[in-house]
CSV table of C-alpha atoms and ligand atoms in Angstrom, one decimal:
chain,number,residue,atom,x,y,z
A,1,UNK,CA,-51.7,43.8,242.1
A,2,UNK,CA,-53.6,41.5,244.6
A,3,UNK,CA,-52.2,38.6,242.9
A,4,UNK,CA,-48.5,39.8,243.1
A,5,UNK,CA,-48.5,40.7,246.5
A,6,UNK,CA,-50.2,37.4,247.6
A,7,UNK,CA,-47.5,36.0,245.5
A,8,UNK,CA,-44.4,37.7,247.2
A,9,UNK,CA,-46.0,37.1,250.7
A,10,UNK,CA,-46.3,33.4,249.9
A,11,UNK,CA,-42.4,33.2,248.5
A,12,UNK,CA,-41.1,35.3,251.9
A,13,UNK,CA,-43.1,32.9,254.3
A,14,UNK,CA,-41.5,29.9,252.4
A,15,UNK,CA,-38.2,31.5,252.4
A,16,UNK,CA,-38.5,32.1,256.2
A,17,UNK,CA,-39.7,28.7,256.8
A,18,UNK,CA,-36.4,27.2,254.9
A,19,UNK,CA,-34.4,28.8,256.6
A,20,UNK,CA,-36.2,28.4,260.1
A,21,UNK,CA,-36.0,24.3,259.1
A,22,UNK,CA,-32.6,24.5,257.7
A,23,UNK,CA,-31.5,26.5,261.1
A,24,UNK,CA,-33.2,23.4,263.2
A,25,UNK,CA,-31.3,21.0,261.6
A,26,UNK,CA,-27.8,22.6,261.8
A,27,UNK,CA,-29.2,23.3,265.6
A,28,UNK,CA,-29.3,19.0,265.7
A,29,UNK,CA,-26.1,18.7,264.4
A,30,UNK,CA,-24.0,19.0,268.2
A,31,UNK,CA,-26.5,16.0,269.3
A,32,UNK,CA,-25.0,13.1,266.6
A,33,UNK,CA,-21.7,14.6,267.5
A,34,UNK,CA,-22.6,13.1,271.1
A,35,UNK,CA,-24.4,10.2,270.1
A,36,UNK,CA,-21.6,8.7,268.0
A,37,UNK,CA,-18.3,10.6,269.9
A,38,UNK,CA,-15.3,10.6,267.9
A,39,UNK,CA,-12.4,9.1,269.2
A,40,UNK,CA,-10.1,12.0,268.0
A,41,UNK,CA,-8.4,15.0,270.2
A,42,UNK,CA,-10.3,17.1,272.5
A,43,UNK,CA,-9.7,20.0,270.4
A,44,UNK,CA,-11.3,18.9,267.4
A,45,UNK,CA,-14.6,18.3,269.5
A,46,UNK,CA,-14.5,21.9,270.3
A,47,UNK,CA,-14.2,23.2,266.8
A,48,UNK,CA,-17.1,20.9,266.1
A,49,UNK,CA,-19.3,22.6,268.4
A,50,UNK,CA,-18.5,26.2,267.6
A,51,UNK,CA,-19.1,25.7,263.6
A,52,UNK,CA,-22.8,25.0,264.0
A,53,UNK,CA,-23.2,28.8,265.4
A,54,UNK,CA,-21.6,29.9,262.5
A,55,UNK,CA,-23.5,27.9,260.1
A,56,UNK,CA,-26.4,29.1,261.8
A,57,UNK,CA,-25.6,32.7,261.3
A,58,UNK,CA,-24.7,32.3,257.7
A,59,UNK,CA,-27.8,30.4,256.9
A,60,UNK,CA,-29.9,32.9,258.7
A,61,UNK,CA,-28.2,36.0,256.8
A,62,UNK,CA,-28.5,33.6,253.5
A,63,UNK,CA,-32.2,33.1,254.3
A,64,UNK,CA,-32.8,36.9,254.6
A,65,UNK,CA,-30.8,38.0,251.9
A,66,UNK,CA,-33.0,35.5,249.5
A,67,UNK,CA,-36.0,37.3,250.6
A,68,UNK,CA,-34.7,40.5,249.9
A,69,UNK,CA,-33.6,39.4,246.3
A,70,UNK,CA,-37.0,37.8,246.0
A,71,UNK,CA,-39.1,40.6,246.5
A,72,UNK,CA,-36.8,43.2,244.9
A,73,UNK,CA,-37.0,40.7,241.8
A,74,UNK,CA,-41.0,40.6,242.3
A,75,UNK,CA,-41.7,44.8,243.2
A,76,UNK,CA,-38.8,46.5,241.6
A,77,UNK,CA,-37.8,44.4,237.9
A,78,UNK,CA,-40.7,44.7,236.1
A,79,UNK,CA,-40.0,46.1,232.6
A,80,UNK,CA,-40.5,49.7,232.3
A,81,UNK,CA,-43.0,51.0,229.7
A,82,UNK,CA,-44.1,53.6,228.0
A,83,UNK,CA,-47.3,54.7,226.1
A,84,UNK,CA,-46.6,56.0,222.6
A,85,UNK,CA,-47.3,60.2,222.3
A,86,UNK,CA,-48.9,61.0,219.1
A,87,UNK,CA,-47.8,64.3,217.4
A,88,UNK,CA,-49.0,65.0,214.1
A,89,UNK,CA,-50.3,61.7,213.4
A,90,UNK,CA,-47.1,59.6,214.4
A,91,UNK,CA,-46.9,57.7,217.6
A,92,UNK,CA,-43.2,58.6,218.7
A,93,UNK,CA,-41.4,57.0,221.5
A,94,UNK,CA,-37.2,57.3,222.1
A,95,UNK,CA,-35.7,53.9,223.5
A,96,UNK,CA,-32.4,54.0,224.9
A,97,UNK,CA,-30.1,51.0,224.0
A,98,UNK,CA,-27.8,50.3,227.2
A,99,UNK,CA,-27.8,46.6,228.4
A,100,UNK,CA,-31.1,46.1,226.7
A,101,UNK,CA,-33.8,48.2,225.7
A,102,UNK,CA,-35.3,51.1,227.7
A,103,UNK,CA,-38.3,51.6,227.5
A,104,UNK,CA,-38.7,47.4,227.2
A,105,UNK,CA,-42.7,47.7,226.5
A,106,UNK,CA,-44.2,50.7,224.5
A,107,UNK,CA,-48.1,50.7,224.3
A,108,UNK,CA,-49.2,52.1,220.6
A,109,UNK,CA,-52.5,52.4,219.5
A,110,UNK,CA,-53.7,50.2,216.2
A,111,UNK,CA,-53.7,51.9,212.6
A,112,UNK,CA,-51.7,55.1,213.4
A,113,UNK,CA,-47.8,55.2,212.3
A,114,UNK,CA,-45.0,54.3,214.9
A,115,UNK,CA,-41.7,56.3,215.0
A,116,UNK,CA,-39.2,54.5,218.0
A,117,UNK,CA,-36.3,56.7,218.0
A,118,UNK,CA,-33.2,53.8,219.5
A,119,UNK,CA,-29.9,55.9,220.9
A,120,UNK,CA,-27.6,52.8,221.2
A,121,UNK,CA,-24.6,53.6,223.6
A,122,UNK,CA,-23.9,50.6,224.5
A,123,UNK,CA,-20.8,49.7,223.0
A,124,UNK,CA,-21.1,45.9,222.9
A,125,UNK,CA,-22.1,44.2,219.1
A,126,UNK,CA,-24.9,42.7,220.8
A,127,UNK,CA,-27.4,45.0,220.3
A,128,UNK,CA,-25.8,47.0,217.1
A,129,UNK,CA,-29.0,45.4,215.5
A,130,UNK,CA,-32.4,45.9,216.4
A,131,UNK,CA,-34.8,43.0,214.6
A,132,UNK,CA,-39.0,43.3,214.3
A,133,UNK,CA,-39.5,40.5,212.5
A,134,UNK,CA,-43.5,40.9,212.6
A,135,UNK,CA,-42.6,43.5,210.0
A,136,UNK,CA,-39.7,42.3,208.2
A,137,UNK,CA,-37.4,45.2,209.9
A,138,UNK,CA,-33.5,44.3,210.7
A,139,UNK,CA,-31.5,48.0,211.2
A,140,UNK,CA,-28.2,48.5,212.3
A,141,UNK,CA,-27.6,50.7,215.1
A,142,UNK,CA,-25.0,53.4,215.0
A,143,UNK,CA,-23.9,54.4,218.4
A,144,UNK,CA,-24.8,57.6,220.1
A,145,UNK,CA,-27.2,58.7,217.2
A,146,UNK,CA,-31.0,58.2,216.8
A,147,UNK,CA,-32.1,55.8,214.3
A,148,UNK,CA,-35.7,56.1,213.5
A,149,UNK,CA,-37.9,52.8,212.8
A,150,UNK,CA,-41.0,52.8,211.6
A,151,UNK,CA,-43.6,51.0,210.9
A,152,UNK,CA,-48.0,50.6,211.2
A,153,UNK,CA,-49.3,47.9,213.1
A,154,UNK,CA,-52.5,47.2,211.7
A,155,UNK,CA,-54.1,44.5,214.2
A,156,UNK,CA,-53.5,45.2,218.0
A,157,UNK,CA,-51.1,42.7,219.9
A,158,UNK,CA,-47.6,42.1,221.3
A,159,UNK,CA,-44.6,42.7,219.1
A,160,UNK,CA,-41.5,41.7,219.9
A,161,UNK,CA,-38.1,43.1,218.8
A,162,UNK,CA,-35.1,41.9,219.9
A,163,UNK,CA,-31.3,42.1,219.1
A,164,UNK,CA,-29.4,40.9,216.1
A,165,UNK,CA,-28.6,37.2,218.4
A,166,UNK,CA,-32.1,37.3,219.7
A,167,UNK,CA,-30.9,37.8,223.8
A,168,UNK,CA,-32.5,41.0,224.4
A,169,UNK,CA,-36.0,41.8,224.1
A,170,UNK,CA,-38.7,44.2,224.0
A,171,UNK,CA,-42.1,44.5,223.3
A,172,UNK,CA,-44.4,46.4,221.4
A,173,UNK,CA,-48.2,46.2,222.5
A,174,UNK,CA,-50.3,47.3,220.1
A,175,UNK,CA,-54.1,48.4,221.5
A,176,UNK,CA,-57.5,48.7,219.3
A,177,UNK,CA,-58.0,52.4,218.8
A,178,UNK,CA,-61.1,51.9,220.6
A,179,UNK,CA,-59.4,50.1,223.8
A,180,UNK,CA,-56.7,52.8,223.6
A,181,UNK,CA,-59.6,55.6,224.3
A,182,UNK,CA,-61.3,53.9,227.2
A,183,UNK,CA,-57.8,53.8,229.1
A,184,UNK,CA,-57.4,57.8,228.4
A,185,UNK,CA,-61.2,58.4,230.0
B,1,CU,CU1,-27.4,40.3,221.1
């Protein structure tokens, strides 16, 4: 958490300083129109002078705008996930399929079965497949119903399924039973 925010401070102070360097040197550009005067019409030297204020306001709003999309990427895009709910000995999670996979991480615990219920509605063939290939899984994906996949994952790690081309991803982390408990406590 420390780490990210000293990140995103550190990307917004360099994003203010381009654009505070970028704004100086549009700020220069009315001086080399002096220095070396054109030997056009008056009126073209006056629409030379009035585009850098422009150019400083667009690079200015450009600048901010960057930030913004910086730390909304950084604060607000990290995947969603969700911890697996074990009923009756089966760790069951629903993922949605709608321009990718939601939830895109699902924490299960080692040695217990895994049920993920996908509801495709996304109408594009892109994801009519859903592929685990760390356990030889490749199901077809019927929209607007729940297809049930499941499997065990014996060791803990990360699992990843993805669609039939391989564009979208998720993950499956898979805890030690014991790591698992000391998160619950
Ligand atoms: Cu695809």
């Amino acid at each position: 958490m420390v780490n990210k925010t000293a990140l995103v401070s550190t990307i917004a102070s360099l994003g203010l300083v381009l654009g505070i360097a970028s704004s100086k040197v549009v700020a220069q550009m009315p001086h080399q129109d002096r220095i070396q005067p054109s030997q056009n019409q008056p009126t073209e030297q006056l629409q030379r002078i009035e585009q850098p204020i422009v150019n400083k306001i667009a690079v200015t709003l450009g600048g901010l705008g960057l930030i913004g999309l910086e730390l909304w990427w950084f604060l607000l895009s990290k995947p969603k996930s969700t911890k697996a709910i074990a009923r009756l000995g089966i760790q069951e999670v629903t993922v949605t399929v709608d321009g990718g996979y939601e939830p895109s991480l699902i924490l299960v615990q080692a040695g217990q079965k895994v049920r993920l219920n996908f509801v495709r509605k996304d109408t594009s063939s892109c994801l009519e497949e859903v592929r685990f290939p760390d356990f030889g899984i490749a199901q077809a994906l019927p929209l607007n119903r729940v297809t049930a996949i499941e499997f065990t994952p014996e060791k803990p790690g990360r699992y990843e399924f993805t669609c039939g081309m391989n564009m979208f991803r998720g993950v499956v982390e898979v805890q030690s039973a014991d790591t698992a408990a000391i998160l619950v406590d």
